[in-house]
Amino acid sequence: MSIIQEFKEFAVKGNMIDLAVGVIIGGAFGKIVDSLVKDIIMPLITVITGGGVDFSQKYIVLGANPNNLQSLDALQKAGVNVLTYGNFLTILINFLILAWVVFLMVKLINRMRRKDEAEAPAPETPEEIQLLREIRDELKQHPQS
């Protein structure tokens, strides 16, 4: 078998396709979570904290700031060493929301699986076993002397 044929078998296996679909959906889901955090949750946090809170603009200047620059963009363009912890907080919130949503999805799927397993009828007894049980019961009714 040539290496090309082996690769073809590997690439078209069901698991590989499932993985590719999962990665694509995961990327799209990540964009949805980013939008949820940026467009819905962060504005709510800003309102709850009294306004003026924008985590993406939170930073600490670690180096010299000779021109006394005040905006993050200006500091970064000037090459000043800046610790941008606000961006980290936003990404952390994104991760926590994503982890929570995945947890809820897995919990829902597990609940649905348990329900399907509970509703599944008991497997039918094989005919051989049923015949053996009938013979046993018949022998119990007519004991030999």
mmCIF file of C-alpha atoms in Angstrom:
data_model
loop_
_atom_site.group_PDB
_atom_site.id
_atom_site.type_symbol
_atom_site.label_atom_id
_atom_site.label_comp_id
_atom_site.label_asym_id
_atom_site.label_seq_id
_atom_site.Cartn_x
_atom_site.Cartn_y
_atom_site.Cartn_z
ATOM 1 C CA MET A 1 0.000 0.000 0.000
ATOM 2 C CA SER A 2 1.460 3.355 -1.003
ATOM 3 C CA ILE A 3 1.832 6.241 1.392
ATOM 4 C CA ILE A 4 -0.719 8.259 -0.597
ATOM 5 C CA GLN A 5 -3.341 5.523 -0.194
ATOM 6 C CA GLU A 6 -2.582 5.277 3.529
ATOM 7 C CA PHE A 7 -2.971 9.040 3.897
ATOM 8 C CA LYS A 8 -6.236 8.949 1.949
ATOM 9 C CA GLU A 9 -7.624 6.259 4.277
ATOM 10 C CA PHE A 10 -6.496 8.268 7.292
ATOM 11 C CA ALA A 11 -7.959 11.542 6.024
ATOM 12 C CA VAL A 12 -11.378 10.212 5.101
ATOM 13 C CA LYS A 13 -11.982 8.152 8.231
ATOM 14 C CA GLY A 14 -15.093 9.230 10.120
ATOM 15 C CA ASN A 15 -13.169 10.345 13.194
ATOM 16 C CA MET A 16 -10.992 12.683 11.173
ATOM 17 C CA ILE A 17 -14.015 14.299 9.530
ATOM 18 C CA ASP A 18 -15.763 14.597 12.921
ATOM 19 C CA LEU A 19 -12.674 16.284 14.339
ATOM 20 C CA ALA A 20 -12.520 18.747 11.444
ATOM 21 C CA VAL A 21 -16.187 19.630 11.851
ATOM 22 C CA GLY A 22 -15.652 20.054 15.606
ATOM 23 C CA VAL A 23 -12.736 22.426 15.057
ATOM 24 C CA ILE A 24 -14.721 24.532 12.585
ATOM 25 C CA ILE A 25 -17.766 24.728 14.855
ATOM 26 C CA GLY A 26 -15.505 25.430 17.835
ATOM 27 C CA GLY A 27 -13.943 28.385 16.024
ATOM 28 C CA ALA A 28 -17.347 29.805 15.192
ATOM 29 C CA PHE A 29 -18.533 29.178 18.756
ATOM 30 C CA GLY A 30 -15.480 31.052 20.058
ATOM 31 C CA LYS A 31 -16.493 34.093 18.006
ATOM 32 C CA ILE A 32 -19.997 33.914 19.467
ATOM 33 C CA VAL A 33 -18.595 33.809 23.001
ATOM 34 C CA ASP A 34 -16.256 36.726 22.240
ATOM 35 C CA SER A 35 -19.227 38.743 21.015
ATOM 36 C CA LEU A 36 -21.280 37.746 24.070
ATOM 37 C CA VAL A 37 -18.546 38.989 26.389
ATOM 38 C CA LYS A 38 -17.656 42.116 24.427
ATOM 39 C CA ASP A 39 -21.140 43.225 23.385
ATOM 40 C CA ILE A 40 -23.378 42.036 26.236
ATOM 41 C CA ILE A 41 -21.551 41.079 29.430
ATOM 42 C CA MET A 42 -18.908 43.820 29.525
ATOM 43 C CA PRO A 43 -21.472 46.618 29.045
ATOM 44 C CA LEU A 44 -23.556 45.084 31.861
ATOM 45 C CA ILE A 45 -20.490 44.965 34.114
ATOM 46 C CA THR A 46 -19.824 48.598 33.228
ATOM 47 C CA VAL A 47 -23.372 49.556 34.247
ATOM 48 C CA ILE A 48 -23.217 47.507 37.469
ATOM 49 C CA THR A 49 -19.892 49.029 38.506
ATOM 50 C CA GLY A 50 -21.153 52.564 37.913
ATOM 51 C CA GLY A 51 -19.854 53.130 34.414
ATOM 52 C CA GLY A 52 -16.476 53.947 33.055
ATOM 53 C CA VAL A 53 -15.146 50.391 33.365
ATOM 54 C CA ASP A 54 -13.554 49.118 30.197
ATOM 55 C CA PHE A 55 -11.279 46.176 30.892
ATOM 56 C CA SER A 56 -9.596 46.369 27.497
ATOM 57 C CA GLN A 57 -8.114 49.758 28.463
ATOM 58 C CA LYS A 58 -6.798 48.662 31.868
ATOM 59 C CA TYR A 59 -3.014 48.688 32.008
ATOM 60 C CA ILE A 60 0.015 49.447 34.168
ATOM 61 C CA VAL A 61 3.007 51.330 32.776
ATOM 62 C CA LEU A 62 6.126 49.331 33.657
ATOM 63 C CA GLY A 63 8.790 51.495 32.089
ATOM 64 C CA ALA A 64 9.636 55.129 31.733
ATOM 65 C CA ASN A 65 6.936 57.308 30.200
ATOM 66 C CA PRO A 66 8.929 60.392 29.151
ATOM 67 C CA ASN A 67 6.138 61.997 27.124
ATOM 68 C CA ASN A 68 3.550 61.317 29.863
ATOM 69 C CA LEU A 69 1.314 59.435 27.405
ATOM 70 C CA GLN A 70 -2.083 58.439 28.790
ATOM 71 C CA SER A 71 -3.715 56.141 26.231
ATOM 72 C CA LEU A 72 -2.821 52.503 25.780
ATOM 73 C CA ASP A 73 -2.489 52.865 22.002
ATOM 74 C CA ALA A 74 -0.118 55.811 22.341
ATOM 75 C CA LEU A 75 1.980 53.993 24.935
ATOM 76 C CA GLN A 76 2.258 50.871 22.768
ATOM 77 C CA LYS A 77 3.123 52.904 19.652
ATOM 78 C CA ALA A 78 5.820 54.735 21.615
ATOM 79 C CA GLY A 79 7.289 51.397 22.671
ATOM 80 C CA VAL A 80 6.698 51.924 26.380
ATOM 81 C CA ASN A 81 6.645 48.699 28.399
ATOM 82 C CA VAL A 82 2.997 48.210 29.387
ATOM 83 C CA LEU A 83 1.284 45.422 31.340
ATOM 84 C CA THR A 84 -2.165 45.153 29.722
ATOM 85 C CA TYR A 85 -4.024 43.169 32.356
ATOM 86 C CA GLY A 86 -7.409 44.333 31.058
ATOM 87 C CA ASN A 87 -7.037 42.263 27.903
ATOM 88 C CA PHE A 88 -6.176 39.256 30.083
ATOM 89 C CA LEU A 89 -9.303 39.828 32.190
ATOM 90 C CA THR A 90 -11.449 39.934 29.051
ATOM 91 C CA ILE A 91 -9.925 36.689 27.754
ATOM 92 C CA LEU A 92 -10.355 35.098 31.197
ATOM 93 C CA ILE A 93 -14.037 36.068 31.239
ATOM 94 C CA ASN A 94 -14.390 34.628 27.721
ATOM 95 C CA PHE A 95 -12.836 31.364 28.907
ATOM 96 C CA LEU A 96 -15.052 31.118 31.993
ATOM 97 C CA ILE A 97 -18.184 31.715 29.938
ATOM 98 C CA LEU A 98 -17.073 29.213 27.313
ATOM 99 C CA ALA A 99 -16.255 26.622 29.985
ATOM 100 C CA TRP A 100 -19.652 27.206 31.639
ATOM 101 C CA VAL A 101 -21.531 26.830 28.349
ATOM 102 C CA VAL A 102 -19.613 23.653 27.461
ATOM 103 C CA PHE A 103 -20.326 22.283 30.965
ATOM 104 C CA LEU A 104 -24.047 22.971 30.534
ATOM 105 C CA MET A 105 -24.052 21.380 27.075
ATOM 106 C CA VAL A 106 -22.303 18.233 28.338
ATOM 107 C CA LYS A 107 -24.684 18.079 31.292
ATOM 108 C CA LEU A 108 -27.679 18.353 28.941
ATOM 109 C CA ILE A 109 -26.299 15.687 26.594
ATOM 110 C CA ASN A 110 -25.631 13.337 29.526
ATOM 111 C CA ARG A 111 -29.174 13.871 30.802
ATOM 112 C CA MET A 112 -30.582 13.086 27.355
ATOM 113 C CA ARG A 113 -28.429 9.937 27.137
ATOM 114 C CA ARG A 114 -29.625 8.741 30.536
ATOM 115 C CA LYS A 115 -33.216 9.359 29.511
ATOM 116 C CA ASP A 116 -32.709 7.389 26.281
ATOM 117 C CA GLU A 117 -31.085 4.535 28.196
ATOM 118 C CA ALA A 118 -33.926 4.480 30.735
ATOM 119 C CA GLU A 119 -36.583 4.469 28.022
ATOM 120 C CA ALA A 120 -34.870 1.787 25.962
ATOM 121 C CA PRO A 121 -36.781 -1.487 26.215
ATOM 122 C CA ALA A 122 -35.084 -4.411 27.862
ATOM 123 C CA PRO A 123 -33.432 -6.634 25.295
ATOM 124 C CA GLU A 124 -35.597 -9.555 24.282
ATOM 125 C CA THR A 125 -34.589 -12.898 25.729
ATOM 126 C CA PRO A 126 -33.053 -15.170 23.090
ATOM 127 C CA GLU A 127 -35.311 -18.001 21.928
ATOM 128 C CA GLU A 128 -32.923 -20.706 23.213
ATOM 129 C CA ILE A 129 -33.013 -19.294 26.729
ATOM 130 C CA GLN A 130 -36.791 -19.006 26.612
ATOM 131 C CA LEU A 131 -37.108 -22.672 25.539
ATOM 132 C CA LEU A 132 -34.747 -23.791 28.300
ATOM 133 C CA ARG A 133 -36.835 -21.894 30.851
ATOM 134 C CA GLU A 134 -40.017 -23.543 29.604
ATOM 135 C CA ILE A 135 -38.407 -26.997 29.861
ATOM 136 C CA ARG A 136 -37.224 -26.217 33.387
ATOM 137 C CA ASP A 137 -40.679 -25.045 34.447
ATOM 138 C CA GLU A 138 -42.292 -28.122 32.917
ATOM 139 C CA LEU A 139 -39.887 -30.413 34.749
ATOM 140 C CA LYS A 140 -40.682 -28.675 38.028
ATOM 141 C CA GLN A 141 -44.403 -29.326 37.511
ATOM 142 C CA HIS A 142 -43.904 -33.052 36.793
ATOM 143 C CA PRO A 143 -41.267 -34.360 39.162
ATOM 144 C CA GLN A 144 -39.925 -37.834 38.484
ATOM 145 C CA SER A 145 -40.439 -40.448 41.204
#
